[in-house]
Amino acid sequence: SRYLKVVSEQDVLTENLLAGIMKQALAALAFLHGEDCVHNDVKPDNILCLTEYQPGKIPRVVLTDYGCARLRAEAEFKFGDPRYQAPENVRAQIDFVNSPDGQEPEVEMRPKGDVWSLGVTLFELLSGGKIPVYYDAFPLQHVLDDAKYGALQKSILADDVIDVKTYCKGA
């Protein structure tokens, strides 16, 4: 977003600012989850700042793009941006692609997938654009490259501990 661009250029992404943004995003998720709804596409592009950058001020933030959101009781699942998907959703995507008859994957939509995605978002903001477990930038067009996307999937599915200290400023 334009707000984050200004913050990045001026190198003013502080712990307080990020905490204020994440608190509002978590409140939005808590509301959705309280309504038995899962967003399925939490990522930086879907967290919008409604106010212009003002030094020392926390912007008003909203969670947007509900195209992948589903009530948990719904049978149909729609995958969001694969860079931010929780491991269980990545496994379901792989199962779906490898299914000989193209059956819909059995994905249990749970709020923890949204929480994972928000954690990936936080890591990306703290690290200057790196995706956790992959530890590098991963532009959306890389999803179309089978080798790069396969490496991302493998990284997400690995049981490795996420290295926050090495990649995130001030951690």
XYZ file of N, CA and C in Angstrom:
513
model
N 0.838 -1.182 0.000
C 0.000 0.000 0.000
C 0.884 1.246 0.000
N 0.282 2.354 -0.331
C 1.027 3.613 -0.374
C 1.556 3.976 1.013
N 0.779 3.684 2.035
C 1.189 3.972 3.407
C 2.479 3.227 3.748
N 2.492 1.922 3.486
C 3.682 1.127 3.810
C 4.883 1.537 2.965
N 4.639 2.009 1.750
C 5.740 2.482 0.904
C 6.402 3.695 1.548
N 5.599 4.632 2.019
C 6.133 5.823 2.678
C 6.894 5.424 3.934
N 6.315 4.535 4.729
C 6.944 4.088 5.972
C 8.280 3.403 5.670
N 8.316 2.574 4.636
C 9.553 1.878 4.267
C 10.618 2.854 3.774
N 10.215 3.788 2.922
C 11.161 4.761 2.371
C 11.771 5.622 3.473
N 10.969 5.978 4.457
C 11.453 6.833 5.547
C 12.041 6.008 6.688
N 12.024 4.698 6.554
C 12.561 3.782 7.564
C 11.991 4.071 8.952
N 10.654 4.177 9.007
C 9.987 4.485 10.277
C 9.007 3.387 10.694
N 9.233 2.171 10.225
C 8.377 1.060 10.616
C 8.815 0.621 12.007
N 8.181 1.211 13.003
C 8.554 0.954 14.387
C 7.728 -0.191 14.960
N 8.196 -0.706 16.076
C 7.458 -1.767 16.769
C 6.068 -1.263 17.168
N 5.984 -0.024 17.641
C 4.711 0.554 18.055
C 3.743 0.681 16.875
N 4.244 1.155 15.748
C 3.410 1.301 14.554
C 2.909 -0.051 14.079
N 3.805 -1.005 13.985
C 3.430 -2.339 13.529
C 2.461 -3.010 14.503
N 2.688 -2.828 15.796
C 1.782 -3.394 16.801
C 0.380 -2.802 16.654
N 0.300 -1.497 16.400
C -1.000 -0.849 16.218
C -1.736 -1.356 14.991
N -1.000 -1.581 13.908
C -1.600 -2.109 12.678
C -2.061 -3.552 12.892
N -1.193 -4.372 13.497
C -1.525 -5.784 13.721
C -2.689 -5.951 14.700
N -2.754 -5.079 15.694
C -3.852 -5.141 16.666
C -5.196 -4.965 15.956
N -5.253 -4.025 15.033
C -6.499 -3.795 14.295
C -6.814 -4.954 13.347
N -5.785 -5.500 12.699
C -6.000 -6.647 11.807
C -6.484 -7.850 12.612
N -5.906 -8.050 13.802
C -6.348 -9.147 14.677
C -7.782 -8.937 15.150
N -8.155 -7.700 15.425
C -9.529 -7.411 15.833
C -10.503 -7.745 14.697
N -10.111 -7.431 13.475
C -10.963 -7.763 12.317
C -11.115 -9.275 12.188
N -10.002 -10.002 12.344
C -10.075 -11.468 12.276
C -10.907 -12.034 13.425
N -10.751 -11.474 14.610
C -11.534 -11.949 15.760
C -13.028 -11.776 15.486
N -13.399 -10.655 14.864
C -14.801 -10.452 14.523
C -15.269 -11.511 13.525
N -14.504 -11.693 12.454
C -14.875 -12.693 11.444
C -14.988 -14.085 12.057
N -13.989 -14.458 12.825
C -13.982 -15.792 13.422
C -15.135 -15.954 14.407
N -15.517 -14.877 15.097
C -16.672 -14.906 15.996
C -17.973 -15.129 15.248
N -17.988 -14.769 13.970
C -19.158 -14.991 13.108
C -19.053 -16.318 12.359
N -18.061 -17.138 12.738
C -17.803 -18.450 12.137
C -17.410 -18.330 10.659
N -16.669 -17.272 10.363
C -16.210 -17.006 9.003
C -14.682 -17.022 8.988
N -14.119 -17.550 7.912
C -12.671 -17.588 7.733
C -12.341 -16.755 6.494
N -11.334 -15.886 6.580
C -10.986 -14.972 5.495
C -10.288 -15.680 4.340
N -9.311 -16.519 4.629
C -8.563 -17.326 3.657
C -7.618 -16.564 2.728
N -7.443 -15.263 2.923
C -6.535 -14.520 2.048
C -5.921 -13.318 2.764
N -5.496 -13.533 4.007
C -4.866 -12.464 4.766
C -3.439 -12.281 4.242
N -3.118 -11.047 3.884
C -1.786 -10.706 3.369
C -1.649 -9.185 3.397
N -0.437 -8.658 3.232
C -0.262 -7.201 3.307
C -1.165 -6.420 2.349
N -1.368 -6.926 1.155
C -2.199 -6.213 0.177
C -3.654 -6.088 0.615
N -4.080 -6.921 1.570
C -5.473 -6.894 2.017
C -5.648 -6.218 3.375
N -4.593 -5.574 3.853
C -4.682 -4.759 5.062
C -4.454 -3.321 4.612
N -5.514 -2.551 4.591
C -5.442 -1.193 4.050
C -5.434 -0.154 5.160
N -4.561 0.819 5.012
C -4.497 1.959 5.923
C -5.404 3.041 5.349
N -6.336 3.523 6.153
C -7.313 4.500 5.673
C -6.861 5.943 5.857
N -5.749 6.132 6.556
C -5.261 7.484 6.783
C -3.867 7.643 6.188
N -3.525 8.874 5.850
C -2.192 9.175 5.336
C -1.173 9.033 6.460
N 0.076 8.821 6.094
C 1.129 8.684 7.090
C 1.308 9.994 7.864
N 1.316 9.870 9.186
C 1.622 10.972 10.090
C 2.594 10.426 11.128
N 3.759 11.025 11.252
C 4.749 10.509 12.205
C 4.163 10.328 13.607
N 4.415 9.145 14.187
C 3.977 8.861 15.547
C 2.523 8.461 15.693
N 1.744 8.497 14.620
C 0.312 8.164 14.686
C 0.071 6.777 14.103
N -0.804 6.025 14.741
C -1.207 4.709 14.234
C -2.360 4.935 13.266
N -2.256 4.444 12.037
C -3.341 4.652 11.072
C -4.546 3.770 11.393
N -5.699 4.168 10.908
C -6.874 3.307 10.980
C -6.707 2.267 9.876
N -6.910 0.993 10.229
C -6.644 -0.121 9.325
C -7.904 -0.967 9.163
N -8.126 -1.462 7.948
C -9.230 -2.388 7.699
C -8.717 -3.595 6.927
N -9.367 -4.708 7.140
C -9.082 -5.931 6.399
C -10.037 -5.976 5.217
N -9.508 -6.186 4.013
C -10.336 -6.133 2.802
C -10.230 -7.430 2.006
N -10.917 -7.466 0.877
C -10.916 -8.552 -0.095
C -11.447 -9.849 0.511
N -12.738 -9.967 0.466
C -13.413 -11.129 1.042
C -13.790 -12.164 -0.019
N -13.105 -12.132 -1.161
C -13.412 -13.067 -2.250
C -13.165 -14.523 -1.907
N -12.255 -14.788 -0.991
C -11.962 -16.168 -0.579
C -12.599 -16.512 0.768
N -13.248 -15.542 1.394
C -13.851 -15.770 2.708
C -15.008 -16.759 2.589
N -15.129 -17.600 3.591
C -16.196 -18.599 3.617
C -16.675 -18.792 5.047
N -17.964 -19.057 5.176
C -18.474 -19.513 6.458
C -17.959 -20.927 6.654
N -17.629 -21.280 7.874
C -17.041 -22.597 8.120
C -17.991 -23.721 7.742
N -19.281 -23.460 7.746
C -20.255 -24.501 7.404
C -20.338 -24.754 5.896
N -19.802 -23.843 5.095
C -19.842 -24.014 3.640
C -18.916 -25.140 3.214
N -19.337 -25.882 2.213
C -18.530 -27.007 1.728
C -17.414 -26.531 0.805
N -17.669 -25.505 0.016
C -16.689 -25.044 -0.970
C -15.572 -24.260 -0.290
N -14.351 -24.577 -0.659
C -13.192 -23.861 -0.134
C -12.534 -23.130 -1.283
N -12.092 -21.931 -1.046
C -11.364 -21.183 -2.066
C -10.023 -20.781 -1.480
N -8.947 -21.202 -2.141
C -7.607 -20.898 -1.663
C -7.248 -19.457 -1.969
N -6.588 -18.817 -1.017
C -6.086 -17.465 -1.216
C -4.678 -17.511 -1.788
N -3.965 -16.435 -1.626
C -2.599 -16.309 -2.126
C -1.733 -17.408 -1.512
N -1.125 -18.261 -2.332
C -0.383 -19.408 -1.805
C 0.839 -19.045 -0.974
N 1.351 -17.849 -1.123
C 2.523 -17.446 -0.341
C 2.205 -17.299 1.139
N 0.941 -17.140 1.464
C 0.528 -16.871 2.841
C -0.297 -18.012 3.436
N -0.448 -19.099 2.706
C -1.286 -20.205 3.161
C -0.619 -21.012 4.268
N -1.440 -21.471 5.200
C -0.968 -22.334 6.279
C -0.578 -23.698 5.693
N 0.326 -24.410 6.358
C 0.776 -25.714 5.841
C -0.369 -26.678 5.512
N -1.407 -26.738 6.352
C -2.508 -27.673 6.078
C -3.254 -27.311 4.794
N -3.311 -26.029 4.463
C -3.956 -25.622 3.217
C -3.066 -25.898 2.014
N -1.759 -25.754 2.195
C -0.823 -26.105 1.115
C -0.927 -27.595 0.817
N -0.991 -28.427 1.869
C -1.162 -29.877 1.662
C -2.447 -30.175 0.899
N -3.530 -29.498 1.270
C -4.816 -29.709 0.589
C -4.733 -29.290 -0.876
N -4.022 -28.203 -1.163
C -3.841 -27.772 -2.554
C -3.087 -28.831 -3.347
N -2.032 -29.347 -2.769
C -1.241 -30.380 -3.447
C -2.095 -31.618 -3.683
N -2.870 -32.027 -2.679
C -3.763 -33.181 -2.832
C -4.769 -32.954 -3.946
N -5.299 -31.734 -4.034
C -6.268 -31.411 -5.068
C -5.645 -31.517 -6.456
N -4.456 -30.929 -6.607
C -3.772 -30.950 -7.909
C -3.430 -32.382 -8.313
N -3.046 -33.194 -7.345
C -2.660 -34.577 -7.631
C -3.834 -35.548 -7.672
N -5.043 -35.068 -7.395
C -6.229 -35.924 -7.402
C -6.543 -36.357 -8.829
N -6.649 -37.665 -9.067
C -6.883 -38.138 -10.436
C -8.240 -37.722 -10.999
N -9.218 -37.538 -10.154
C -10.547 -37.197 -10.665
C -10.930 -35.746 -10.396
N -9.975 -34.932 -9.965
C -10.237 -33.518 -9.743
C -11.222 -33.251 -8.632
N -11.277 -34.134 -7.643
C -12.198 -33.937 -6.524
C -11.803 -32.704 -5.731
N -12.812 -32.058 -5.173
C -12.542 -30.932 -4.286
C -11.742 -31.434 -3.085
N -10.753 -30.674 -2.645
C -9.981 -31.110 -1.483
C -10.816 -31.007 -0.216
N -10.548 -31.890 0.711
C -11.195 -31.785 2.010
C -10.328 -30.877 2.865
N -10.793 -29.665 3.017
C -10.058 -28.682 3.793
C -10.962 -28.245 4.939
N -10.474 -28.412 6.139
C -11.228 -27.923 7.279
C -10.851 -26.458 7.461
N -11.804 -25.592 7.202
C -11.535 -24.164 7.331
C -11.513 -23.816 8.809
N -10.345 -23.389 9.261
C -10.201 -23.041 10.668
C -9.545 -21.675 10.787
N -9.919 -20.954 11.823
C -9.337 -19.626 12.026
C -7.815 -19.633 12.113
N -7.225 -20.742 12.550
C -5.771 -20.737 12.705
C -5.046 -20.533 11.374
N -5.669 -20.857 10.260
C -5.063 -20.576 8.953
C -4.923 -19.073 8.718
N -5.933 -18.306 9.147
C -5.855 -16.847 9.040
C -4.775 -16.291 9.962
N -4.657 -16.877 11.152
C -3.643 -16.420 12.095
C -2.243 -16.693 11.525
N -2.062 -17.873 10.904
C -0.793 -18.186 10.231
C -0.495 -17.108 9.185
N -1.488 -16.802 8.355
C -1.299 -15.821 7.279
C -0.933 -14.448 7.830
N -1.535 -14.061 8.940
C -1.187 -12.779 9.542
C 0.239 -12.823 10.093
N 0.652 -13.976 10.612
C 2.035 -14.136 11.060
C 3.020 -14.014 9.917
N 2.686 -14.580 8.763
C 3.535 -14.450 7.570
C 3.619 -12.976 7.174
N 2.481 -12.291 7.246
C 2.437 -10.857 6.933
C 3.341 -10.071 7.871
N 3.267 -10.357 9.150
C 4.109 -9.673 10.134
C 5.589 -9.921 9.851
N 5.940 -11.178 9.578
C 7.332 -11.512 9.265
C 7.792 -10.747 8.032
N 6.947 -10.712 7.009
C 7.314 -10.020 5.771
C 7.566 -8.535 6.024
N 6.734 -7.914 6.840
C 6.914 -6.495 7.136
C 8.168 -6.249 7.966
N 8.430 -7.115 8.932
C 9.616 -6.953 9.783
C 10.923 -7.253 9.053
N 10.863 -8.142 8.068
C 12.088 -8.583 7.388
C 12.409 -7.784 6.129
N 11.561 -6.842 5.792
C 11.810 -6.060 4.584
C 11.389 -6.772 3.311
N 10.406 -7.650 3.407
C 9.841 -8.264 2.211
C 10.107 -9.740 2.023
N 10.688 -10.387 3.013
C 10.973 -11.826 2.886
C 9.783 -12.651 3.394
N 9.579 -13.795 2.769
C 8.544 -14.737 3.197
C 9.202 -15.719 4.170
N 8.589 -15.948 5.349
C 9.221 -16.891 6.285
C 9.300 -18.287 5.697
N 10.209 -19.042 6.164
C 10.566 -20.403 5.727
C 11.230 -20.412 4.357
N 10.981 -19.417 3.525
C 11.640 -19.292 2.217
C 12.816 -18.322 2.337
N 12.697 -17.362 3.224
C 13.729 -16.387 3.576
C 14.229 -15.562 2.397
N 13.324 -15.220 1.531
C 13.632 -14.351 0.412
C 12.316 -13.731 -0.044
N 12.414 -12.712 -0.872
C 11.203 -12.153 -1.471
C 10.620 -13.208 -2.407
N 9.308 -13.219 -2.542
C 8.658 -14.188 -3.417
C 7.513 -13.484 -4.138
N 7.833 -12.757 -5.235
C 6.781 -12.062 -5.985
C 5.720 -13.048 -6.474
N 4.507 -12.572 -6.610
C 3.392 -13.441 -7.001
C 3.656 -14.178 -8.310
N 4.365 -13.561 -9.253
C 4.624 -14.227 -10.533
C 5.470 -15.492 -10.367
N 6.196 -15.625 -9.245
C 6.975 -16.847 -8.991
C 6.078 -18.072 -8.830
N 4.807 -17.848 -8.476
C 3.874 -18.959 -8.323
C 3.710 -19.695 -9.655
N 3.908 -18.984 -10.763
C 3.766 -19.591 -12.093
C 4.992 -20.401 -12.497
N 6.077 -20.258 -11.786
C 7.303 -21.003 -12.054
C 7.279 -22.266 -11.192
N 7.115 -23.424 -11.822
C 6.957 -24.682 -11.084
C 8.094 -24.948 -10.107
N 9.321 -24.670 -10.499
C 10.469 -24.938 -9.628
C 10.445 -24.023 -8.403
N 10.201 -22.738 -8.622
C 10.184 -21.789 -7.505
C 8.988 -22.060 -6.584
N 7.843 -22.323 -7.187
C 6.653 -22.586 -6.379
C 6.808 -23.899 -5.609
N 7.411 -24.897 -6.234
C 7.678 -26.167 -5.551
C 8.611 -25.968 -4.367
N 9.611 -25.106 -4.526
C 10.533 -24.812 -3.420
C 9.802 -24.108 -2.284
N 8.886 -23.186 -2.614
C 8.104 -22.513 -1.590
C 7.229 -23.517 -0.839
N 6.532 -24.384 -1.590
C 5.678 -25.386 -0.947
C 6.492 -26.283 -0.015
N 7.645 -26.718 -0.490
C 8.509 -27.585 0.319
C 8.931 -26.864 1.596
N 9.256 -25.583 1.479
C 9.653 -24.798 2.646
C 8.510 -24.671 3.648
N 7.307 -24.414 3.153
C 6.146 -24.261 4.035
C 5.840 -25.567 4.755
N 6.007 -26.687 4.054
C 5.663 -27.988 4.635
C 6.760 -28.575 5.514
N 7.945 -27.997 5.483
C 9.050 -28.497 6.312
C 8.728 -28.266 7.790
N 9.291 -29.075 8.628
C 9.078 -28.948 10.073
C 10.093 -28.021 10.731
N 10.774 -27.214 9.940
C 11.810 -26.331 10.472
C 11.205 -25.218 11.324
N 11.957 -24.788 12.304
C 11.569 -23.644 13.122
C 11.833 -22.386 12.303
N 10.914 -21.436 12.358
C 11.081 -20.191 11.608
C 12.125 -19.322 12.305
N 13.108 -18.878 11.536
C 14.218 -18.078 12.044
C 13.841 -16.600 12.000
N 13.363 -16.088 13.113
C 12.933 -14.701 13.170
C 14.121 -13.769 13.423
N 14.972 -14.124 14.351
C 16.064 -13.227 14.771
C 16.989 -12.813 13.638
N 17.328 -13.748 12.755
C 18.263 -13.447 11.676
C 17.655 -12.492 10.648
N 16.350 -12.583 10.427
C 15.740 -11.877 9.308
C 14.907 -10.649 9.681
N 14.473 -10.543 10.916
C 13.580 -9.455 11.295
C 14.292 -8.423 12.160
N 14.244 -7.181 11.717
C 14.899 -6.085 12.435
C 14.374 -5.993 13.866
N 15.284 -5.896 14.794
C 14.915 -5.666 16.183
C 14.325 -6.849 16.915
N 14.279 -8.009 16.289
C 13.665 -9.176 16.961
C 14.596 -9.746 18.003
